[in-house]
C-alpha cells in the first residue's frame, strides 16, 4: 500500500509539472467548461510563477509559525515557564478565533496590500496545530527517560536538545504538516488583497463565470496539498523510525 501511494503521488507530481509548465496543452480538456468563447486556460499570468509564489508565502509563514510555536511550547513546558501557558494558549488561539479574512481586513490598513497581510494571516492561522503538538510531544516524553538522562549528568539544556526534542520530533512534525496543509488552502484568499498566488486563478474564474479557471486553480492547490502532505508524512515516518531504532539517551 505504501508503494501504491508513492506511485500515485509520483503521477500527481508529473501531471502537476506538465500542467503548470505547458498549460495550453490541456486546453481541449477545459474548453467544454467555458462559454462565449472564453479562454479555456488561465491567461492573465504564469501558472508556474503563481504556484511558486503560493508555495513561497505558505512555506515562509509556516516556518515563522513553527519557530514561535515550538519556542512557546518549550517555554511553557519548563518549570520556570508554566505560568505562561494560559497566555501562550490565548496567543496561538488568535488565528483560529478570527477568520483569515478578518485578519486581512485588520492587517491591510496597517501594512498595505500584497504579501504582508497574507503572511500575517497565515502566520497566525498556523500557530495552534504546531503549538499543541509541541506541548503534546514534550509532555509525553517518559519520565523514566528524563530521570535516566538526569542521572547521567545531563544539564537541562542537554536533556532538551538530546532527549526531549528528538523524542517529541515526530509529533511536532505532524503539527507542522497540518499547519502547512491548512495554509495551502487558506493562502488562496491572499489574492483578495493583491498577493500573488493561485487565488488569482480562482478569483478570475469567479469574476468571469469561467468554470475552467475555477477548476484549474482548485486542482493545482489540491495537488500541491497531496504532494506536500505525502512529503511531510515521509519525514515524520523517517523521524519515527530513527527514534524507534535508538531511543536511549547517551552521555557524551
PDB file of C-alpha atoms in Angstrom:
ATOM      1  CA  UNK A   1       0.000   0.000   0.000  1.00  0.00           C
ATOM      2  CA  UNK A   2       2.890   2.358   0.795  1.00  0.00           C
ATOM      3  CA  UNK A   3       4.339   1.841  -2.680  1.00  0.00           C
ATOM      4  CA  UNK A   4       0.955   2.377  -4.317  1.00  0.00           C
ATOM      5  CA  UNK A   5       0.658   5.721  -2.519  1.00  0.00           C
ATOM      6  CA  UNK A   6       4.163   6.708  -3.590  1.00  0.00           C
ATOM      7  CA  UNK A   7       3.424   5.838  -7.215  1.00  0.00           C
ATOM      8  CA  UNK A   8       0.186   7.819  -7.056  1.00  0.00           C
ATOM      9  CA  UNK A   9       1.956  10.882  -5.686  1.00  0.00           C
ATOM     10  CA  UNK A  10       4.649  10.481  -8.339  1.00  0.00           C
ATOM     11  CA  UNK A  11       1.999  10.551 -11.060  1.00  0.00           C
ATOM     12  CA  UNK A  12       0.378  13.607  -9.479  1.00  0.00           C
ATOM     13  CA  UNK A  13       3.756  15.369  -9.406  1.00  0.00           C
ATOM     14  CA  UNK A  14       4.368  14.613 -13.093  1.00  0.00           C
ATOM     15  CA  UNK A  15       0.861  15.780 -14.021  1.00  0.00           C
ATOM     16  CA  UNK A  16       1.259  18.964 -11.985  1.00  0.00           C
ATOM     17  CA  UNK A  17       4.606  19.802 -13.574  1.00  0.00           C
ATOM     18  CA  UNK A  18       3.291  19.209 -17.078  1.00  0.00           C
ATOM     19  CA  UNK A  19       0.232  21.345 -16.390  1.00  0.00           C
ATOM     20  CA  UNK A  20       1.987  24.368 -14.886  1.00  0.00           C
ATOM     21  CA  UNK A  21       4.819  24.243 -17.452  1.00  0.00           C
ATOM     22  CA  UNK A  22       2.664  23.657 -20.559  1.00  0.00           C
ATOM     23  CA  UNK A  23      -0.914  24.569 -19.584  1.00  0.00           C
ATOM     24  CA  UNK A  24      -2.026  25.225 -23.161  1.00  0.00           C
ATOM     25  CA  UNK A  25      -1.665  21.520 -23.942  1.00  0.00           C
ATOM     26  CA  UNK A  26      -4.661  20.924 -21.645  1.00  0.00           C
ATOM     27  CA  UNK A  27      -6.892  23.430 -23.442  1.00  0.00           C
ATOM     28  CA  UNK A  28      -9.045  20.753 -25.158  1.00  0.00           C
ATOM     29  CA  UNK A  29      -9.924  19.260 -21.758  1.00  0.00           C
ATOM     30  CA  UNK A  30     -11.093  22.578 -20.290  1.00  0.00           C
ATOM     31  CA  UNK A  31     -12.749  24.106 -23.375  1.00  0.00           C
ATOM     32  CA  UNK A  32     -16.121  22.340 -22.767  1.00  0.00           C
ATOM     33  CA  UNK A  33     -16.285  24.136 -19.396  1.00  0.00           C
ATOM     34  CA  UNK A  34     -16.217  27.611 -20.970  1.00  0.00           C
ATOM     35  CA  UNK A  35     -18.924  29.758 -22.515  1.00  0.00           C
ATOM     36  CA  UNK A  36     -18.989  32.504 -25.136  1.00  0.00           C
ATOM     37  CA  UNK A  37     -15.517  31.635 -26.465  1.00  0.00           C
ATOM     38  CA  UNK A  38     -13.875  32.373 -23.126  1.00  0.00           C
ATOM     39  CA  UNK A  39     -10.244  31.243 -22.818  1.00  0.00           C
ATOM     40  CA  UNK A  40     -10.033  27.645 -21.554  1.00  0.00           C
ATOM     41  CA  UNK A  41      -6.661  28.180 -19.828  1.00  0.00           C
ATOM     42  CA  UNK A  42      -5.869  30.974 -17.373  1.00  0.00           C
ATOM     43  CA  UNK A  43      -4.144  33.655 -19.456  1.00  0.00           C
ATOM     44  CA  UNK A  44      -3.638  36.570 -17.063  1.00  0.00           C
ATOM     45  CA  UNK A  45      -0.370  35.310 -15.639  1.00  0.00           C
ATOM     46  CA  UNK A  46       2.046  32.399 -15.499  1.00  0.00           C
ATOM     47  CA  UNK A  47       0.699  29.378 -13.633  1.00  0.00           C
ATOM     48  CA  UNK A  48       4.267  28.397 -12.771  1.00  0.00           C
ATOM     49  CA  UNK A  49       5.001  31.820 -11.274  1.00  0.00           C
ATOM     50  CA  UNK A  50       1.734  31.857  -9.322  1.00  0.00           C
ATOM     51  CA  UNK A  51       2.369  28.342  -7.991  1.00  0.00           C
ATOM     52  CA  UNK A  52       5.873  29.259  -6.824  1.00  0.00           C
ATOM     53  CA  UNK A  53       4.590  32.465  -5.184  1.00  0.00           C
ATOM     54  CA  UNK A  54       1.826  30.487  -3.469  1.00  0.00           C
ATOM     55  CA  UNK A  55       4.304  27.952  -2.109  1.00  0.00           C
ATOM     56  CA  UNK A  56       6.751  30.653  -1.030  1.00  0.00           C
ATOM     57  CA  UNK A  57       4.296  32.515   1.162  1.00  0.00           C
ATOM     58  CA  UNK A  58       2.965  29.263   2.677  1.00  0.00           C
ATOM     59  CA  UNK A  59       6.460  27.982   3.481  1.00  0.00           C
ATOM     60  CA  UNK A  60       7.648  31.294   4.941  1.00  0.00           C
ATOM     61  CA  UNK A  61       4.527  31.777   7.079  1.00  0.00           C
ATOM     62  CA  UNK A  62       4.584  28.177   8.327  1.00  0.00           C
ATOM     63  CA  UNK A  63       8.295  28.414   9.146  1.00  0.00           C
ATOM     64  CA  UNK A  64       7.664  31.571  11.179  1.00  0.00           C
ATOM     65  CA  UNK A  65       4.732  29.891  12.933  1.00  0.00           C
ATOM     66  CA  UNK A  66       6.886  26.872  13.734  1.00  0.00           C
ATOM     67  CA  UNK A  67       9.674  28.974  15.248  1.00  0.00           C
ATOM     68  CA  UNK A  68       7.290  30.837  17.561  1.00  0.00           C
ATOM     69  CA  UNK A  69       5.021  27.877  18.384  1.00  0.00           C
ATOM     70  CA  UNK A  70       7.854  25.463  19.160  1.00  0.00           C
ATOM     71  CA  UNK A  71       9.624  28.137  21.194  1.00  0.00           C
ATOM     72  CA  UNK A  72       6.476  28.813  23.207  1.00  0.00           C
ATOM     73  CA  UNK A  73       5.903  25.075  23.630  1.00  0.00           C
ATOM     74  CA  UNK A  74       9.390  24.646  25.056  1.00  0.00           C
ATOM     75  CA  UNK A  75       8.977  27.670  27.334  1.00  0.00           C
ATOM     76  CA  UNK A  76       5.693  26.575  28.911  1.00  0.00           C
ATOM     77  CA  UNK A  77       6.888  23.012  29.496  1.00  0.00           C
ATOM     78  CA  UNK A  78       9.797  24.265  31.618  1.00  0.00           C
ATOM     79  CA  UNK A  79       9.143  24.693  35.317  1.00  0.00           C
ATOM     80  CA  UNK A  80      10.007  28.391  35.066  1.00  0.00           C
ATOM     81  CA  UNK A  81       7.525  28.958  32.244  1.00  0.00           C
ATOM     82  CA  UNK A  82       4.453  27.029  33.390  1.00  0.00           C
ATOM     83  CA  UNK A  83       2.717  30.216  34.458  1.00  0.00           C
ATOM     84  CA  UNK A  84       2.793  31.462  30.841  1.00  0.00           C
ATOM     85  CA  UNK A  85       0.783  28.516  29.500  1.00  0.00           C
ATOM     86  CA  UNK A  86      -2.645  30.253  29.622  1.00  0.00           C
ATOM     87  CA  UNK A  87      -1.216  33.385  27.973  1.00  0.00           C
ATOM     88  CA  UNK A  88       0.511  31.313  25.298  1.00  0.00           C
ATOM     89  CA  UNK A  89      -2.673  29.398  24.546  1.00  0.00           C
ATOM     90  CA  UNK A  90      -4.579  32.666  24.204  1.00  0.00           C
ATOM     91  CA  UNK A  91      -1.937  33.967  21.808  1.00  0.00           C
ATOM     92  CA  UNK A  92      -1.897  30.966  19.493  1.00  0.00           C
ATOM     93  CA  UNK A  93      -5.707  30.754  19.509  1.00  0.00           C
ATOM     94  CA  UNK A  94      -5.982  34.212  17.942  1.00  0.00           C
ATOM     95  CA  UNK A  95      -5.546  32.800  14.461  1.00  0.00           C
ATOM     96  CA  UNK A  96      -8.313  30.261  14.983  1.00  0.00           C
ATOM     97  CA  UNK A  97     -10.634  32.715  16.736  1.00  0.00           C
ATOM     98  CA  UNK A  98     -10.522  35.316  13.951  1.00  0.00           C
ATOM     99  CA  UNK A  99     -11.146  34.087  10.384  1.00  0.00           C
ATOM    100  CA  UNK A 100      -8.258  34.798   7.988  1.00  0.00           C
ATOM    101  CA  UNK A 101     -10.463  37.219   6.066  1.00  0.00           C
ATOM    102  CA  UNK A 102     -10.936  39.270   9.258  1.00  0.00           C
ATOM    103  CA  UNK A 103      -7.175  39.241   9.877  1.00  0.00           C
ATOM    104  CA  UNK A 104      -6.629  40.511   6.329  1.00  0.00           C
ATOM    105  CA  UNK A 105      -9.149  43.304   6.879  1.00  0.00           C
ATOM    106  CA  UNK A 106      -7.281  44.400  10.013  1.00  0.00           C
ATOM    107  CA  UNK A 107      -3.792  43.973   8.544  1.00  0.00           C
ATOM    108  CA  UNK A 108      -4.275  45.818   5.250  1.00  0.00           C
ATOM    109  CA  UNK A 109      -4.664  49.297   6.825  1.00  0.00           C
ATOM    110  CA  UNK A 110      -1.537  48.606   8.889  1.00  0.00           C
ATOM    111  CA  UNK A 111       0.846  47.072   6.344  1.00  0.00           C
ATOM    112  CA  UNK A 112      -0.831  47.718   2.994  1.00  0.00           C
ATOM    113  CA  UNK A 113      -1.833  45.358   0.198  1.00  0.00           C
ATOM    114  CA  UNK A 114       0.200  42.427  -1.089  1.00  0.00           C
ATOM    115  CA  UNK A 115       2.024  39.576   0.585  1.00  0.00           C
ATOM    116  CA  UNK A 116       2.436  41.124   4.032  1.00  0.00           C
ATOM    117  CA  UNK A 117      -1.189  40.906   5.230  1.00  0.00           C
ATOM    118  CA  UNK A 118      -1.441  37.393   3.777  1.00  0.00           C
ATOM    119  CA  UNK A 119       1.730  36.380   5.614  1.00  0.00           C
ATOM    120  CA  UNK A 120       0.293  37.708   8.893  1.00  0.00           C
ATOM    121  CA  UNK A 121      -2.988  35.825   8.407  1.00  0.00           C
ATOM    122  CA  UNK A 122      -1.246  32.541   7.581  1.00  0.00           C
ATOM    123  CA  UNK A 123       1.281  33.004  10.391  1.00  0.00           C
ATOM    124  CA  UNK A 124      -1.469  33.410  12.988  1.00  0.00           C
ATOM    125  CA  UNK A 125      -3.609  30.644  11.497  1.00  0.00           C
ATOM    126  CA  UNK A 126      -0.746  28.163  11.572  1.00  0.00           C
ATOM    127  CA  UNK A 127       0.293  28.590  15.203  1.00  0.00           C
ATOM    128  CA  UNK A 128      -2.245  26.411  17.004  1.00  0.00           C
ATOM    129  CA  UNK A 129      -1.556  22.959  15.465  1.00  0.00           C
ATOM    130  CA  UNK A 130       2.207  23.333  15.935  1.00  0.00           C
ATOM    131  CA  UNK A 131       1.936  24.677  19.470  1.00  0.00           C
ATOM    132  CA  UNK A 132      -0.471  21.965  20.651  1.00  0.00           C
ATOM    133  CA  UNK A 133       1.589  19.206  19.066  1.00  0.00           C
ATOM    134  CA  UNK A 134       4.754  20.595  20.623  1.00  0.00           C
ATOM    135  CA  UNK A 135       3.073  20.557  24.024  1.00  0.00           C
ATOM    136  CA  UNK A 136       1.804  17.041  23.439  1.00  0.00           C
ATOM    137  CA  UNK A 137       5.155  15.740  22.257  1.00  0.00           C
ATOM    138  CA  UNK A 138       7.193  17.262  25.080  1.00  0.00           C
ATOM    139  CA  UNK A 139       4.780  16.328  27.870  1.00  0.00           C
ATOM    140  CA  UNK A 140       4.570  12.713  26.669  1.00  0.00           C
ATOM    141  CA  UNK A 141       8.306  12.071  27.000  1.00  0.00           C
ATOM    142  CA  UNK A 142       8.527   9.207  29.526  1.00  0.00           C
ATOM    143  CA  UNK A 143       9.527  10.409  32.980  1.00  0.00           C
ATOM    144  CA  UNK A 144      11.803   7.402  33.393  1.00  0.00           C
ATOM    145  CA  UNK A 145      13.745   8.546  30.314  1.00  0.00           C
ATOM    146  CA  UNK A 146      14.182  12.035  31.744  1.00  0.00           C
ATOM    147  CA  UNK A 147      15.277  10.601  35.077  1.00  0.00           C
ATOM    148  CA  UNK A 148      17.818   8.412  33.315  1.00  0.00           C
ATOM    149  CA  UNK A 149      19.199  11.411  31.441  1.00  0.00           C
ATOM    150  CA  UNK A 150      19.354  13.422  34.662  1.00  0.00           C
ATOM    151  CA  UNK A 151      21.118  10.556  36.398  1.00  0.00           C
ATOM    152  CA  UNK A 152      23.732  10.530  33.637  1.00  0.00           C
ATOM    153  CA  UNK A 153      24.590  14.120  34.481  1.00  0.00           C
ATOM    154  CA  UNK A 154      22.862  15.886  31.587  1.00  0.00           C
ATOM    155  CA  UNK A 155      22.068  19.548  32.137  1.00  0.00           C
ATOM    156  CA  UNK A 156      18.516  20.781  31.453  1.00  0.00           C
ATOM    157  CA  UNK A 157      19.629  22.218  28.114  1.00  0.00           C
ATOM    158  CA  UNK A 158      21.244  18.968  27.025  1.00  0.00           C
ATOM    159  CA  UNK A 159      18.209  16.957  28.128  1.00  0.00           C
ATOM    160  CA  UNK A 160      16.036  19.211  25.999  1.00  0.00           C
ATOM    161  CA  UNK A 161      18.242  19.013  22.898  1.00  0.00           C
ATOM    162  CA  UNK A 162      19.378  15.391  23.135  1.00  0.00           C
ATOM    163  CA  UNK A 163      16.354  13.674  24.703  1.00  0.00           C
ATOM    164  CA  UNK A 164      13.103  15.650  24.772  1.00  0.00           C
ATOM    165  CA  UNK A 165      13.116  17.273  21.337  1.00  0.00           C
ATOM    166  CA  UNK A 166      14.248  14.122  19.472  1.00  0.00           C
ATOM    167  CA  UNK A 167      11.539  12.078  21.214  1.00  0.00           C
ATOM    168  CA  UNK A 168       8.890  14.734  20.532  1.00  0.00           C
ATOM    169  CA  UNK A 169      10.018  15.405  16.949  1.00  0.00           C
ATOM    170  CA  UNK A 170       7.525  13.112  15.121  1.00  0.00           C
ATOM    171  CA  UNK A 171       4.600  14.737  16.946  1.00  0.00           C
ATOM    172  CA  UNK A 172       5.957  18.249  16.301  1.00  0.00           C
ATOM    173  CA  UNK A 173       6.421  17.420  12.623  1.00  0.00           C
ATOM    174  CA  UNK A 174       2.798  16.249  12.469  1.00  0.00           C
ATOM    175  CA  UNK A 175       1.709  19.672  13.720  1.00  0.00           C
ATOM    176  CA  UNK A 176       3.856  21.408  11.112  1.00  0.00           C
ATOM    177  CA  UNK A 177       2.354  19.191   8.406  1.00  0.00           C
ATOM    178  CA  UNK A 178      -1.198  20.011   9.495  1.00  0.00           C
ATOM    179  CA  UNK A 179      -0.394  23.728   9.621  1.00  0.00           C
ATOM    180  CA  UNK A 180       1.163  23.624   6.144  1.00  0.00           C
ATOM    181  CA  UNK A 181      -1.809  21.855   4.579  1.00  0.00           C
ATOM    182  CA  UNK A 182      -4.248  24.285   6.191  1.00  0.00           C
ATOM    183  CA  UNK A 183      -2.244  27.242   4.923  1.00  0.00           C
ATOM    184  CA  UNK A 184      -2.029  25.874   1.369  1.00  0.00           C
ATOM    185  CA  UNK A 185      -5.778  26.231   1.061  1.00  0.00           C
ATOM    186  CA  UNK A 186      -6.098  29.385   3.144  1.00  0.00           C
ATOM    187  CA  UNK A 187      -3.450  31.214   1.108  1.00  0.00           C
ATOM    188  CA  UNK A 188      -5.856  31.477  -1.821  1.00  0.00           C
ATOM    189  CA  UNK A 189      -7.677  34.314  -0.051  1.00  0.00           C
ATOM    190  CA  UNK A 190      -4.500  36.388  -0.252  1.00  0.00           C
ATOM    191  CA  UNK A 191      -5.364  37.291  -3.820  1.00  0.00           C
ATOM    192  CA  UNK A 192      -8.221  39.436  -2.497  1.00  0.00           C
ATOM    193  CA  UNK A 193      -5.547  41.814  -1.165  1.00  0.00           C
ATOM    194  CA  UNK A 194      -3.303  41.639  -4.253  1.00  0.00           C
ATOM    195  CA  UNK A 195      -0.963  38.900  -3.049  1.00  0.00           C
ATOM    196  CA  UNK A 196       0.427  36.723  -5.827  1.00  0.00           C
ATOM    197  CA  UNK A 197      -0.824  33.160  -5.660  1.00  0.00           C
ATOM    198  CA  UNK A 198      -3.212  30.595  -7.063  1.00  0.00           C
ATOM    199  CA  UNK A 199      -6.137  32.502  -5.606  1.00  0.00           C
ATOM    200  CA  UNK A 200      -5.778  34.801  -8.626  1.00  0.00           C
ATOM    201  CA  UNK A 201      -6.910  31.981 -10.899  1.00  0.00           C
ATOM    202  CA  UNK A 202      -9.903  31.163  -8.714  1.00  0.00           C
ATOM    203  CA  UNK A 203     -10.955  34.799  -8.359  1.00  0.00           C
ATOM    204  CA  UNK A 204     -10.619  35.348 -12.110  1.00  0.00           C
ATOM    205  CA  UNK A 205     -12.911  32.378 -12.632  1.00  0.00           C
ATOM    206  CA  UNK A 206     -15.475  33.770 -10.214  1.00  0.00           C
ATOM    207  CA  UNK A 207     -15.389  37.233 -11.771  1.00  0.00           C
ATOM    208  CA  UNK A 208     -15.759  35.961 -15.337  1.00  0.00           C
ATOM    209  CA  UNK A 209     -18.009  32.999 -14.509  1.00  0.00           C
ATOM    210  CA  UNK A 210     -15.361  30.761 -16.067  1.00  0.00           C
ATOM    211  CA  UNK A 211     -15.589  27.276 -14.578  1.00  0.00           C
ATOM    212  CA  UNK A 212     -12.357  26.250 -16.292  1.00  0.00           C
ATOM    213  CA  UNK A 213     -10.350  28.851 -14.348  1.00  0.00           C
ATOM    214  CA  UNK A 214     -12.010  27.813 -11.088  1.00  0.00           C
ATOM    215  CA  UNK A 215     -11.190  24.173 -11.692  1.00  0.00           C
ATOM    216  CA  UNK A 216      -7.585  24.910 -12.654  1.00  0.00           C
ATOM    217  CA  UNK A 217      -6.866  26.911  -9.521  1.00  0.00           C
ATOM    218  CA  UNK A 218      -8.577  24.390  -7.286  1.00  0.00           C
ATOM    219  CA  UNK A 219      -6.856  21.392  -8.877  1.00  0.00           C
ATOM    220  CA  UNK A 220      -3.370  22.866  -8.577  1.00  0.00           C
ATOM    221  CA  UNK A 221      -3.935  23.688  -4.891  1.00  0.00           C
ATOM    222  CA  UNK A 222      -5.333  20.200  -4.274  1.00  0.00           C
ATOM    223  CA  UNK A 223      -2.379  18.520  -5.994  1.00  0.00           C
ATOM    224  CA  UNK A 224       0.065  20.641  -4.013  1.00  0.00           C
ATOM    225  CA  UNK A 225      -1.696  19.641  -0.800  1.00  0.00           C
ATOM    226  CA  UNK A 226      -1.457  15.929  -1.655  1.00  0.00           C
ATOM    227  CA  UNK A 227       2.236  16.201  -2.561  1.00  0.00           C
ATOM    228  CA  UNK A 228       3.209  18.288   0.460  1.00  0.00           C
ATOM    229  CA  UNK A 229       1.241  16.029   2.792  1.00  0.00           C
ATOM    230  CA  UNK A 230       2.992  12.985   1.350  1.00  0.00           C
ATOM    231  CA  UNK A 231       6.443  14.552   1.608  1.00  0.00           C
ATOM    232  CA  UNK A 232       5.994  15.723   5.192  1.00  0.00           C
ATOM    233  CA  UNK A 233       4.431  12.400   6.189  1.00  0.00           C
ATOM    234  CA  UNK A 234       7.552  10.680   4.869  1.00  0.00           C
ATOM    235  CA  UNK A 235       9.707  12.975   7.009  1.00  0.00           C
ATOM    236  CA  UNK A 236       7.556  12.085  10.035  1.00  0.00           C
ATOM    237  CA  UNK A 237       7.971   8.385   9.358  1.00  0.00           C
ATOM    238  CA  UNK A 238      11.711   8.796   8.982  1.00  0.00           C
ATOM    239  CA  UNK A 239      11.917  10.637  12.302  1.00  0.00           C
ATOM    240  CA  UNK A 240       9.771   7.994  13.998  1.00  0.00           C
ATOM    241  CA  UNK A 241      11.819   5.128  12.555  1.00  0.00           C
ATOM    242  CA  UNK A 242      15.069   6.664  13.747  1.00  0.00           C
ATOM    243  CA  UNK A 243      13.501   7.188  17.148  1.00  0.00           C
ATOM    244  CA  UNK A 244      12.394   3.593  17.283  1.00  0.00           C
ATOM    245  CA  UNK A 245      15.873   2.453  16.416  1.00  0.00           C
ATOM    246  CA  UNK A 246      17.580   4.441  19.148  1.00  0.00           C
ATOM    247  CA  UNK A 247      15.564   5.962  21.975  1.00  0.00           C
ATOM    248  CA  UNK A 248      18.058   5.622  24.811  1.00  0.00           C
ATOM    249  CA  UNK A 249      19.842   8.783  25.998  1.00  0.00           C
ATOM    250  CA  UNK A 250      23.591   8.618  25.733  1.00  0.00           C
ATOM    251  CA  UNK A 251      26.205  10.513  27.684  1.00  0.00           C
ATOM    252  CA  UNK A 252      28.925  12.299  25.772  1.00  0.00           C
TER     253      UNK A 252
END
